mmCIF file of C-alpha atoms and ligand atoms in Angstrom:
data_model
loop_
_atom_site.group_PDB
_atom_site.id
_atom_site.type_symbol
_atom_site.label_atom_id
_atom_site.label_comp_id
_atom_site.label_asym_id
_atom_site.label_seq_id
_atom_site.Cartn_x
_atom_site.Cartn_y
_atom_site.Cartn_z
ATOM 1 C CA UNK J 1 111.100 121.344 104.427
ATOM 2 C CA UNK J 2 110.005 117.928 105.933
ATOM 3 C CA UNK J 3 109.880 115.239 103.445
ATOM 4 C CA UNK J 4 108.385 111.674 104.056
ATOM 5 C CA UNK J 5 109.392 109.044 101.541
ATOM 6 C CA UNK J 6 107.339 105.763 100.739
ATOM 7 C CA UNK J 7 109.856 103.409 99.035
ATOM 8 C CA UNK J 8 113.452 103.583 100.364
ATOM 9 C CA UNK J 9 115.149 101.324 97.775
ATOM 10 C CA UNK J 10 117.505 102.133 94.851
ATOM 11 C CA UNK J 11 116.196 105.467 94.212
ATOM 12 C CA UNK J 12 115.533 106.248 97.591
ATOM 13 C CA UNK J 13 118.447 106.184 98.783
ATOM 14 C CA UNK J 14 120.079 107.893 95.680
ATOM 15 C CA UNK J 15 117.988 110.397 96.789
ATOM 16 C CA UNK J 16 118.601 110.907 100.469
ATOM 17 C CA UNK J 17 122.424 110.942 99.183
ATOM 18 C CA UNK J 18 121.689 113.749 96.876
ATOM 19 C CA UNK J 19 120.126 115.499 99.995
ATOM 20 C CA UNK J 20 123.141 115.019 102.310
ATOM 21 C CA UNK J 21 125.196 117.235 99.266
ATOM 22 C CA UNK J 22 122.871 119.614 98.489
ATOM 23 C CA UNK J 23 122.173 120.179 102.193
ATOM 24 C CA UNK J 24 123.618 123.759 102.399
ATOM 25 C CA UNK J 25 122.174 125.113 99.877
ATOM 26 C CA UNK J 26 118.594 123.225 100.218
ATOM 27 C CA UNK J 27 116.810 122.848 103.763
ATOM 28 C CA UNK J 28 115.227 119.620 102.700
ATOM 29 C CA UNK J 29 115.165 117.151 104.980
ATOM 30 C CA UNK J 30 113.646 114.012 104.826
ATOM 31 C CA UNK J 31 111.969 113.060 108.216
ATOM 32 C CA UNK J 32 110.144 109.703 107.477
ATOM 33 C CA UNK J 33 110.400 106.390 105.694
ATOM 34 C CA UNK J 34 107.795 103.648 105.262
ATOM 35 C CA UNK J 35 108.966 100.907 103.389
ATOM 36 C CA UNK J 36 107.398 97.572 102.787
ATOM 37 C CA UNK J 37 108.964 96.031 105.715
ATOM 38 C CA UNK J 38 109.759 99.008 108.465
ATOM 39 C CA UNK J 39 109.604 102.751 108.862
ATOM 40 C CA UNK J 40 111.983 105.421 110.742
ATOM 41 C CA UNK J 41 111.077 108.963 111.807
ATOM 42 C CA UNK J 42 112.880 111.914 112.899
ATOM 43 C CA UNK J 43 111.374 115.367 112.891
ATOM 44 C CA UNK J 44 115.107 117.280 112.846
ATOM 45 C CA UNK J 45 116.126 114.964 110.051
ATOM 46 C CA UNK J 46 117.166 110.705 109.586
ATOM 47 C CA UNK J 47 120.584 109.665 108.775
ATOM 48 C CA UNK J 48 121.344 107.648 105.554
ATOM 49 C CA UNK J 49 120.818 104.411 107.430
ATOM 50 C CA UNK J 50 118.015 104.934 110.177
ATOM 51 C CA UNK J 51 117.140 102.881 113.061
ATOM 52 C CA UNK J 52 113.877 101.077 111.814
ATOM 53 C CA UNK J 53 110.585 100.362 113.309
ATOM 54 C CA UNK J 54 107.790 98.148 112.295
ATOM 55 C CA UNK J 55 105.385 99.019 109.016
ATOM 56 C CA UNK J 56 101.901 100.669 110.114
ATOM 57 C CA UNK J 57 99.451 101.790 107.158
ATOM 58 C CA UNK J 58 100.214 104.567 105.161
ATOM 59 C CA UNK J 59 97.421 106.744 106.526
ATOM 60 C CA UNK J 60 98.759 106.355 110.120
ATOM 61 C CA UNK J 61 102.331 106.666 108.685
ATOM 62 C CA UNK J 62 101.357 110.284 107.057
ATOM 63 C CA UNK J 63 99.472 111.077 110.359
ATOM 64 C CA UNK J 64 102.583 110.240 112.194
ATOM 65 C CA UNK J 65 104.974 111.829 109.744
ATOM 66 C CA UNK J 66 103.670 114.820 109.624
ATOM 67 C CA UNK J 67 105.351 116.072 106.454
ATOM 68 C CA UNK J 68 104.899 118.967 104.236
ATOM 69 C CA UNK J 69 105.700 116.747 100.902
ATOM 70 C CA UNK J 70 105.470 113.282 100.202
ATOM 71 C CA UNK J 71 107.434 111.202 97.752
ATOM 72 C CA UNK J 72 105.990 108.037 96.429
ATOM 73 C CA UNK J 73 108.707 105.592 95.413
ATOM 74 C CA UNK J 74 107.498 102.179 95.690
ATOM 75 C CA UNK J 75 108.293 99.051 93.123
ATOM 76 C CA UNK J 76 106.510 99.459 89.859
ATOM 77 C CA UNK J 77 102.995 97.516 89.554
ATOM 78 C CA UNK J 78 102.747 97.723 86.005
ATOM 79 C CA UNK J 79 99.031 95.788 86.171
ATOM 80 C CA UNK J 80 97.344 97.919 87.649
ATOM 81 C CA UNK J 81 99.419 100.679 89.716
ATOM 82 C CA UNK J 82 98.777 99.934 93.073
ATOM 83 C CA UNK J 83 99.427 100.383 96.152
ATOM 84 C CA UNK J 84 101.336 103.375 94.905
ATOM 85 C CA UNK J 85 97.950 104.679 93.548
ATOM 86 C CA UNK J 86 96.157 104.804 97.002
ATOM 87 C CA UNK J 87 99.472 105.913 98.857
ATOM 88 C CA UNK J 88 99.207 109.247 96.660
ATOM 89 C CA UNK J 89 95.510 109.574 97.668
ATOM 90 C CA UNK J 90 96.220 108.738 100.704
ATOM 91 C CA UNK J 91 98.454 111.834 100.836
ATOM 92 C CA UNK J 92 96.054 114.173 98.730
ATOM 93 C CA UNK J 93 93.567 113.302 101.538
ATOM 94 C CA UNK J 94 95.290 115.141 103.909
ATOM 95 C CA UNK J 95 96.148 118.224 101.727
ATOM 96 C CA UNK J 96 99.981 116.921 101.244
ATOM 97 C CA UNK J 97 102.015 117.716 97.427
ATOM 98 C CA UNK J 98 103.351 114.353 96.218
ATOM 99 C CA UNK J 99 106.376 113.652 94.029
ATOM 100 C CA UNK J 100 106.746 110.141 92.443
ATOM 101 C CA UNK J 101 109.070 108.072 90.401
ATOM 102 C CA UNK J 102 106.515 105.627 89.943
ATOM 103 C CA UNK J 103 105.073 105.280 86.405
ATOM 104 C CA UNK J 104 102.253 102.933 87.438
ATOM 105 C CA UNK J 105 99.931 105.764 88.883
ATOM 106 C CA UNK J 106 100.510 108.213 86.011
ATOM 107 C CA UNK J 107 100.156 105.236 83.261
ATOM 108 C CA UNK J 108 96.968 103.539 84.923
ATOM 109 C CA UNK J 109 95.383 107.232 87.300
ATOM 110 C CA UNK J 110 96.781 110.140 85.724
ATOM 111 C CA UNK J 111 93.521 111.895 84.879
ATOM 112 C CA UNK J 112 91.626 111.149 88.364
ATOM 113 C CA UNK J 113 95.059 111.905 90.660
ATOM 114 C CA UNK J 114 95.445 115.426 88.475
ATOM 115 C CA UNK J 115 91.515 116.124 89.053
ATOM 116 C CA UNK J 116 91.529 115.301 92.762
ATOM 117 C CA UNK J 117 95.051 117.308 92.955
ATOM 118 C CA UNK J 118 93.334 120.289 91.348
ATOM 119 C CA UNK J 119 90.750 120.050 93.518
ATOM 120 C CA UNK J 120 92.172 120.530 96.783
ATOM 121 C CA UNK J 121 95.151 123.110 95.028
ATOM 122 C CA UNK J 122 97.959 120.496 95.713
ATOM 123 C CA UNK J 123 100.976 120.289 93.680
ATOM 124 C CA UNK J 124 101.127 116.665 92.192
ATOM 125 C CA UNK J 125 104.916 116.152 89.914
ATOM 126 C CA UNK J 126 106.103 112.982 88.200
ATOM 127 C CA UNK J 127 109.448 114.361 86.305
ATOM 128 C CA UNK J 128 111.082 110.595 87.233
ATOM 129 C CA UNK J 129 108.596 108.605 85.863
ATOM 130 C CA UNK J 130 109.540 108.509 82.331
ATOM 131 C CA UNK J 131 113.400 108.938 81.259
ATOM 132 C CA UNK J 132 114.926 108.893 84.164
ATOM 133 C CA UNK J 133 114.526 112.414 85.297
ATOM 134 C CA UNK J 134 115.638 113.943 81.882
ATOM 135 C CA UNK J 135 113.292 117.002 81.440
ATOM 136 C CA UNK J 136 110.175 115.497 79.895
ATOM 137 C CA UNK J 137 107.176 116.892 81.667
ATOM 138 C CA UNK J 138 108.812 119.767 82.723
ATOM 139 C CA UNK J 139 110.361 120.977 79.931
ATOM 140 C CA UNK J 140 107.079 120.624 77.956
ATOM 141 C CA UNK J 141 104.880 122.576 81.480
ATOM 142 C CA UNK J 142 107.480 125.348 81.591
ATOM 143 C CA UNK J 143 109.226 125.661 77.878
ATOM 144 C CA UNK J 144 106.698 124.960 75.052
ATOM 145 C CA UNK J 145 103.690 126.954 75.891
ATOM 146 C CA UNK J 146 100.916 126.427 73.485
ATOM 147 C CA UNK J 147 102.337 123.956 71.757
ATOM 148 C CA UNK J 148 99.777 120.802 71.284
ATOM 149 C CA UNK J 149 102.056 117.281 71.185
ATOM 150 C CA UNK J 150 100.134 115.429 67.792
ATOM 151 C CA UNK J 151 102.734 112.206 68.301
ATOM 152 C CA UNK J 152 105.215 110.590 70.434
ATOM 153 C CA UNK J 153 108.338 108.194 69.390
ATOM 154 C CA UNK J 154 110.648 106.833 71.368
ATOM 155 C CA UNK J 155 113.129 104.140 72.386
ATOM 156 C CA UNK J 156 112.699 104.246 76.438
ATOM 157 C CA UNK J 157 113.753 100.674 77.967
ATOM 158 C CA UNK J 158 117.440 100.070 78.649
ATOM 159 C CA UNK J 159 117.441 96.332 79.178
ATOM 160 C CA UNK J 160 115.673 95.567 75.898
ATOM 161 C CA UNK J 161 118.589 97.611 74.081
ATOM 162 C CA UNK J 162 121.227 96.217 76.442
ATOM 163 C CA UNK J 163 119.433 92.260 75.576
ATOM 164 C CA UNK J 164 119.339 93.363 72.223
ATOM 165 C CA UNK J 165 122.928 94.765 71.625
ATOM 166 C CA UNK J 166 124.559 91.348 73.563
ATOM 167 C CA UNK J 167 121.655 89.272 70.831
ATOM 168 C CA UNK J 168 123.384 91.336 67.923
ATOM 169 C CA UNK J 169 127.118 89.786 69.410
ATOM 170 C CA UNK J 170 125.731 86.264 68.997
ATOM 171 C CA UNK J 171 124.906 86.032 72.565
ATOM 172 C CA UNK J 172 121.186 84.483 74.021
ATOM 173 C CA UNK J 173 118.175 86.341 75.406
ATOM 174 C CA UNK J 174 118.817 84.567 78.492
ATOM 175 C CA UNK J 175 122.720 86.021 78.303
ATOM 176 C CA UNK J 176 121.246 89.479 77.583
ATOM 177 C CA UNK J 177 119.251 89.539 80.689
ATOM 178 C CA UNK J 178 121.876 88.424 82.731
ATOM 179 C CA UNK J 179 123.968 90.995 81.647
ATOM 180 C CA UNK J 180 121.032 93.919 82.318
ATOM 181 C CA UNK J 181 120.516 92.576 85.123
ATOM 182 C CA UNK J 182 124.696 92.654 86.215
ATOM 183 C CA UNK J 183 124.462 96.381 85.178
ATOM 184 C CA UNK J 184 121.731 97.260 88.043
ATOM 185 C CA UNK J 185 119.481 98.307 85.233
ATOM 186 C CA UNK J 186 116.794 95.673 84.852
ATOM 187 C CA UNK J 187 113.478 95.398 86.525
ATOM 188 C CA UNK J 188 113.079 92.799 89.501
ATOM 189 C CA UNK J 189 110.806 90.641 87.104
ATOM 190 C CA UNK J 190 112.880 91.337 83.799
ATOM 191 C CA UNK J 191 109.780 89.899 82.160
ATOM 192 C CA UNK J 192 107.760 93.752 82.691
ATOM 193 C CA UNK J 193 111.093 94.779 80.586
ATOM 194 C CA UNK J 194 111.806 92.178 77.862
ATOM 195 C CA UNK J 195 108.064 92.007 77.637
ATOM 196 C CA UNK J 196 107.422 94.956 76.520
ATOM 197 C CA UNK J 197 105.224 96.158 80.096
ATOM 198 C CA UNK J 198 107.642 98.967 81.210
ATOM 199 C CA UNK J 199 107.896 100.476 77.552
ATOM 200 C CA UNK J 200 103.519 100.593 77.706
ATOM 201 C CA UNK J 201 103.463 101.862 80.581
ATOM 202 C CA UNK J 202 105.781 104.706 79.678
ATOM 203 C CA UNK J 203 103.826 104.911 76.786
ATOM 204 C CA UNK J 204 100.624 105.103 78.618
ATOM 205 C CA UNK J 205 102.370 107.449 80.909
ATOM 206 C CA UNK J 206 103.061 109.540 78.343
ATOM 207 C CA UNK J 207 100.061 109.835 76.550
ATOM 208 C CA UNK J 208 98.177 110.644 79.707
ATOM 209 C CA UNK J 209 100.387 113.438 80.654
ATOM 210 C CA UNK J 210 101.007 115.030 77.176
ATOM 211 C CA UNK J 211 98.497 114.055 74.953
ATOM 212 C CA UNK J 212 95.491 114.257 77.275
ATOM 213 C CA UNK J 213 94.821 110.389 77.031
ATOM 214 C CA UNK J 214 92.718 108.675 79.452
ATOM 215 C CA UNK J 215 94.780 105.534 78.986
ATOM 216 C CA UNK J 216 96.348 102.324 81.013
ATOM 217 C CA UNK J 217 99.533 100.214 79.308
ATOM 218 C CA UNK J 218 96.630 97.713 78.853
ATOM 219 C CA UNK J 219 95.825 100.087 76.154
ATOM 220 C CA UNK J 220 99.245 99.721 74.112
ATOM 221 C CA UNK J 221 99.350 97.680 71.145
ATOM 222 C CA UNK J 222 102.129 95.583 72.628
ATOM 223 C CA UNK J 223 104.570 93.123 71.300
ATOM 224 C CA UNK J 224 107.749 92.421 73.723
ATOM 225 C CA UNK J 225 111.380 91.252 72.083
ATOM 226 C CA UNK J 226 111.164 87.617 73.466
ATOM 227 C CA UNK J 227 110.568 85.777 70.400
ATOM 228 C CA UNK J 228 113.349 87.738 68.916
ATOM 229 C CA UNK J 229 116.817 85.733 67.888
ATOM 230 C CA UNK J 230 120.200 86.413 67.666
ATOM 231 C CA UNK J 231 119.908 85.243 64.081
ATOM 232 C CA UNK J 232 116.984 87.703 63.325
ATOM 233 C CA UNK J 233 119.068 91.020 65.132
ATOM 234 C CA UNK J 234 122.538 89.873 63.228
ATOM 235 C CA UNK J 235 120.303 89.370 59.940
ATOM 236 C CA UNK J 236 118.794 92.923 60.579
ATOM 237 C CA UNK J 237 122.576 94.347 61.166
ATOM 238 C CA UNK J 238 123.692 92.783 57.985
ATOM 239 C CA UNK J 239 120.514 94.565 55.737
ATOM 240 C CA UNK J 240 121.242 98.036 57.373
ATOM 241 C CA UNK J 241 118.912 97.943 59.858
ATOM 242 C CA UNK J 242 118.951 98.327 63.733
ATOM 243 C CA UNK J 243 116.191 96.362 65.859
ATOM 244 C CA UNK J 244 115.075 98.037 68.574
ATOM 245 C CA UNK J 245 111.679 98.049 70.872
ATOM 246 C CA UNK J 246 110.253 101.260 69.673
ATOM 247 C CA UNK J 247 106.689 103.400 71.561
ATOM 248 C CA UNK J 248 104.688 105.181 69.351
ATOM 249 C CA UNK J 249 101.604 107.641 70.137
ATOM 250 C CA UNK J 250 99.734 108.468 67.164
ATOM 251 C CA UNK J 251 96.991 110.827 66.504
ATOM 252 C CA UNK J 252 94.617 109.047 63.958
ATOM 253 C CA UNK J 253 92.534 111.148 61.537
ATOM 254 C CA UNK J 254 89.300 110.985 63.212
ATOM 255 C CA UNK J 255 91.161 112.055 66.458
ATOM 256 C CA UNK J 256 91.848 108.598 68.188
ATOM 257 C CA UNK J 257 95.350 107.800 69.676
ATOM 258 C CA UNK J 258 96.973 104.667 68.344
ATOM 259 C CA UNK J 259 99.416 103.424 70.899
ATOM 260 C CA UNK J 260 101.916 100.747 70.316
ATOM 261 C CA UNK J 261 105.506 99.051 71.776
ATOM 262 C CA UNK J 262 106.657 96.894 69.171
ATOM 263 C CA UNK J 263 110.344 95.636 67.931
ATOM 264 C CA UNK J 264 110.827 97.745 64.577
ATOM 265 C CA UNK J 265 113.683 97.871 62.105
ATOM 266 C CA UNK J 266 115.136 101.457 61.989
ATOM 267 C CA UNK J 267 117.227 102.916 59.059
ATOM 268 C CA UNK J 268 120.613 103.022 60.999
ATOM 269 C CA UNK J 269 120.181 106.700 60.229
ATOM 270 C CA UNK J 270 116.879 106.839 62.284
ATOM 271 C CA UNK J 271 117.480 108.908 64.922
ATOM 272 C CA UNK J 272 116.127 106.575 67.337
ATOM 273 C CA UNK J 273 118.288 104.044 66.325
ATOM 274 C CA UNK J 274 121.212 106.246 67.020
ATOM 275 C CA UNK J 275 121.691 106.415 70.881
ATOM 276 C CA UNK J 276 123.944 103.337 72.294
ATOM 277 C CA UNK J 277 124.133 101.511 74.729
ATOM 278 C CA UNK J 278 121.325 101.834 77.860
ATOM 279 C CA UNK J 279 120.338 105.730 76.481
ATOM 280 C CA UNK J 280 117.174 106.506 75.798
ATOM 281 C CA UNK J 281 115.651 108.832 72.784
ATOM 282 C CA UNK J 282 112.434 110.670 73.118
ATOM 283 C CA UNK J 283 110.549 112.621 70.380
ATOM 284 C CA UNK J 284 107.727 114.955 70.779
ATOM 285 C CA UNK J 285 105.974 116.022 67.267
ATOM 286 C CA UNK J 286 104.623 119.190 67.825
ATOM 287 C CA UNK J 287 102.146 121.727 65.826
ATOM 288 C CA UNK J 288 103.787 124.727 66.713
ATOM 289 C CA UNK J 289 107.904 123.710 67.014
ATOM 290 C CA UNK J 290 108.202 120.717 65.252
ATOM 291 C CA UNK J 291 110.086 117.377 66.121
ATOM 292 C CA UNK J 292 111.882 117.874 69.600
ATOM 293 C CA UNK J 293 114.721 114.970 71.156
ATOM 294 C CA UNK J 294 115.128 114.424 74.771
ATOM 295 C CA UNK J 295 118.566 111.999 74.928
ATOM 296 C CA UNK J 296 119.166 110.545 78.086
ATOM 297 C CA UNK J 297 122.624 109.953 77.686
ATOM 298 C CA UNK J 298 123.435 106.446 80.182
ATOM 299 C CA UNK J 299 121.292 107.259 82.232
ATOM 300 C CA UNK J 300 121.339 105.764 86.140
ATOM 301 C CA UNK J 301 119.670 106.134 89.688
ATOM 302 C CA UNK J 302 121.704 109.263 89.832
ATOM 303 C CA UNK J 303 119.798 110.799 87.200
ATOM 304 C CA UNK J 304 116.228 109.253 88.476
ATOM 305 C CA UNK J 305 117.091 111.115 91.848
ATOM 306 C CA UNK J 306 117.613 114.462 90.207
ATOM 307 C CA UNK J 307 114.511 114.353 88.801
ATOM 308 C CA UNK J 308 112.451 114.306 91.924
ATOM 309 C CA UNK J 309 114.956 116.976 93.221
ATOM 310 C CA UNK J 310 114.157 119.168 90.558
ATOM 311 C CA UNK J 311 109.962 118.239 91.890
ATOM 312 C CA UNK J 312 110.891 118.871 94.861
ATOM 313 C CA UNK J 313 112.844 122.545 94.006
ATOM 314 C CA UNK J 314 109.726 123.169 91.923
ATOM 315 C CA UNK J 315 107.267 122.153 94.608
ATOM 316 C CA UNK J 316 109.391 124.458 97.225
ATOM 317 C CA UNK J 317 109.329 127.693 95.158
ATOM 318 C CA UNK J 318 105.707 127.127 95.085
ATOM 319 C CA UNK J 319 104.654 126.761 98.279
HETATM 320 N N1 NAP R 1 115.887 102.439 89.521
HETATM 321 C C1 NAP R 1 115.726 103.379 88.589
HETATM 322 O O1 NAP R 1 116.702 103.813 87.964
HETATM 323 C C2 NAP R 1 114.354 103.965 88.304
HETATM 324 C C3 NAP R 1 114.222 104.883 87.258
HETATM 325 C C4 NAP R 1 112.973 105.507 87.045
HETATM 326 C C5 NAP R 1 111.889 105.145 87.832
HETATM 327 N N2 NAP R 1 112.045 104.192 88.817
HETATM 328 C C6 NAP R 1 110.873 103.835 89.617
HETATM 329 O O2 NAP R 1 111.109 104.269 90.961
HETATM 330 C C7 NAP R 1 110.465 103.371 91.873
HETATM 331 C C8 NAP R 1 111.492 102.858 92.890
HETATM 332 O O3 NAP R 1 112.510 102.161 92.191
HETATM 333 P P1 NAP R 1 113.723 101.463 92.982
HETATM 334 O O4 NAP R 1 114.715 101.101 91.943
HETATM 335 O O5 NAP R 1 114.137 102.306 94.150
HETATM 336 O O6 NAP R 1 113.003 100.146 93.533
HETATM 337 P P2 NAP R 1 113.550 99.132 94.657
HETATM 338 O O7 NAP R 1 115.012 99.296 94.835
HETATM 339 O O8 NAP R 1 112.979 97.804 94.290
HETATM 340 O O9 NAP R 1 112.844 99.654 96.013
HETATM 341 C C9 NAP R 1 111.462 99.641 96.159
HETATM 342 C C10 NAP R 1 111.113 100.169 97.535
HETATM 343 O O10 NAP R 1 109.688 100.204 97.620
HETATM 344 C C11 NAP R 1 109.310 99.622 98.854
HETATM 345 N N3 NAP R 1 107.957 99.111 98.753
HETATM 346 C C12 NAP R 1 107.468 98.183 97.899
HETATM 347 N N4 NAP R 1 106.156 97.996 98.119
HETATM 348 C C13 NAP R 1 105.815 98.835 99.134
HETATM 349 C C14 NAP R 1 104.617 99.100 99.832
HETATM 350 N N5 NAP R 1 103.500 98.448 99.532
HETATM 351 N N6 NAP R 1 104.632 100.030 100.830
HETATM 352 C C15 NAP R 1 105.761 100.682 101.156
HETATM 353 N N7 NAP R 1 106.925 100.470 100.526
HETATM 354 C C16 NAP R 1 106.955 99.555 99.542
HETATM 355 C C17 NAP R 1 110.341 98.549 99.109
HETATM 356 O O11 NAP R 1 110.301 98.208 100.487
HETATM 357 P P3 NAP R 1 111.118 96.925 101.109
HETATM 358 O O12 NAP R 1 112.575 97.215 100.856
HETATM 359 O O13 NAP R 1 110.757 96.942 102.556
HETATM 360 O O14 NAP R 1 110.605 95.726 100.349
HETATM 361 C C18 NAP R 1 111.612 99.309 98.692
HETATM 362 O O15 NAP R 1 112.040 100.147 99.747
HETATM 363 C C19 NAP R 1 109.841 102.262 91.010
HETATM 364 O O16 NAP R 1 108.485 102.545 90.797
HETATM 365 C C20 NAP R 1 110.626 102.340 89.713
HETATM 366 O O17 NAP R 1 109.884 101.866 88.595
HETATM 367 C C21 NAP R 1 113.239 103.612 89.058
#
């Protein structure tokens, strides 16, 4: 199967690695790259470091490419979800599946891509988007049939717990970050994650996908952890508590979702409270099977890259 990828960073190339081992057992090859800056083709397959050409628009790209799946991996826009937005359309337009990592379509377009995906009958998967490839949207498409999600909770950004962990040692915001950002695992503008931007828009994301919400992270009640001190985490510690940036999706009585991303103390029994270090915790609240967890247990580009496998293995059986 010939695979074009838009977006060759971090995950990108965790992804083309996981290729290389799966090789024998998967015929997936990827055959293109655009990236911001260059592009590479080669119809029997590109090596892990290609020779690179100039950029060219993504429509002539695609034409070029010629792929049978596209994977949209390009930095997050949390504002307003472009380019990656028009790269997927650009690919629906000429009748291709896409895969993405990238929350900022599903958190700003999800309703329009799915209708235009449904449309022309292309497959359209997002399993990286939110928890780092940890069965999310998956597991609630294939495993809880006719169950209706009536809330989300979770705690989904790993720098804010990382910040807020080093905050709770007596250490500065500015010495959190720094330390996130030694660990690979903050954004390239730690702002979208200390913020409070990359928890809406996985909130938004969310929402859109499971609760049929025709939402953008504009919509999230949000409230990031920078006016947060040590003082305030270490007094939290010392009344039981844990501090932690928590999402919420609430159905309201007369049907409306409440969505917020707000610092909250937790009981230290809260289950959301309870994963360490840069692990995430998601729970669905469901009519039919009550509360279910998703822990992503440290989770890394390793894990992001695996998710759009399993897209891709799901897209493949499909076709
Ligand atoms: N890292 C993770 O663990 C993780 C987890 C879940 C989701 N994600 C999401 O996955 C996506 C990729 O993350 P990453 O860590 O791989 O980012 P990254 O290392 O910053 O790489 C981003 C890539 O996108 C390319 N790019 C940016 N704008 C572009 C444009 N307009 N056209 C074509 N290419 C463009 C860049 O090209 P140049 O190199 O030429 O600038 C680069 O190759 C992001 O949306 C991120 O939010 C990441």
């Amino acid at each position: 199967m010939r695979i074009a990828l838009i977006g060759y960073g971090s995950v990108g190339q965790a992804f083309a690695r996981l290729l290389e081992r799966q090789r024998r057992r998967f015929p997936f090859r990827i055959t293109a790259i655009q990236t911001r800056q260059r592009t590479a083709y080669d119809p029997h397959g590109l090596p892990l470091e290609p020779a690179w050409g100039p950029p060219v628009p993504v429509g002539e790209f695609l034409d070029r490419a010629a792929p049978e799946v596209v994977i949209e991996i390009t930095s997050l826009n949390p504002v307003d979800g472009e380019p990656a937005i028009s790269h997927i359309r650009a690919a629906f337009a000429r009748g291709l599946p896409v895969i993405t990592a990238n929350k900022g379509p599903i958190a700003h377009a999800y309703s329009a891509l799915r209708a235009e995906a449904a449309a022309r009958h292309i497959l359209f998967r997002f399993e990286s988007t939110v928890m780092d490839g940890s069965p999310v949207f998956n597991l609630v498409r294939n495993n809880l049939p006719g169950v209706t999600i009536e809330g989300i909770s979770g705690v989904l950004n790993s720098t804010t717990k990382v910040v807020l962990a080093e905050m709770a040692q007596g250490r500065s915001l500015a010495e959190g970050i720094a330390r996130a950002q030694r660990m690979g695992i903050a954004e390239a503008d730690p702002s979208y994650d200390i913020d409070g931007w990359d928890s809406a828009a996985k909130t938004a994301a969310l929402a859109n996908v499971l609760m049929d919400a025709n939402v953008t992270p504009q919509s999230v009640q949000r409230t990031g952890i920078g006016a947060i001190t040590p003082e305030a985490v270490r007094r939290a510690a010392a009344e039981g508590t844990v501090l932690a940036l928590v999402s919420r999706v609430r159905r309201e009585a007369d049907g409306a979702l409440t969505l917020t991303t707000q610092p909250e103390r937790l009981a230290r029994h809260d289950l959301l409270a309870n994963v360490d270090g840069t692990s995430n915790v998601l729970l669905l609240h469901t009519d039919l099977m009550g509360t279910q967890g998703i822990v992503s247990v440290s989770p890394g580009v390793e894990q992001t890259a695996y998710g759009l496998f399993a897209d891709l293995v799901d897209i493949a059986q499909q076709l």
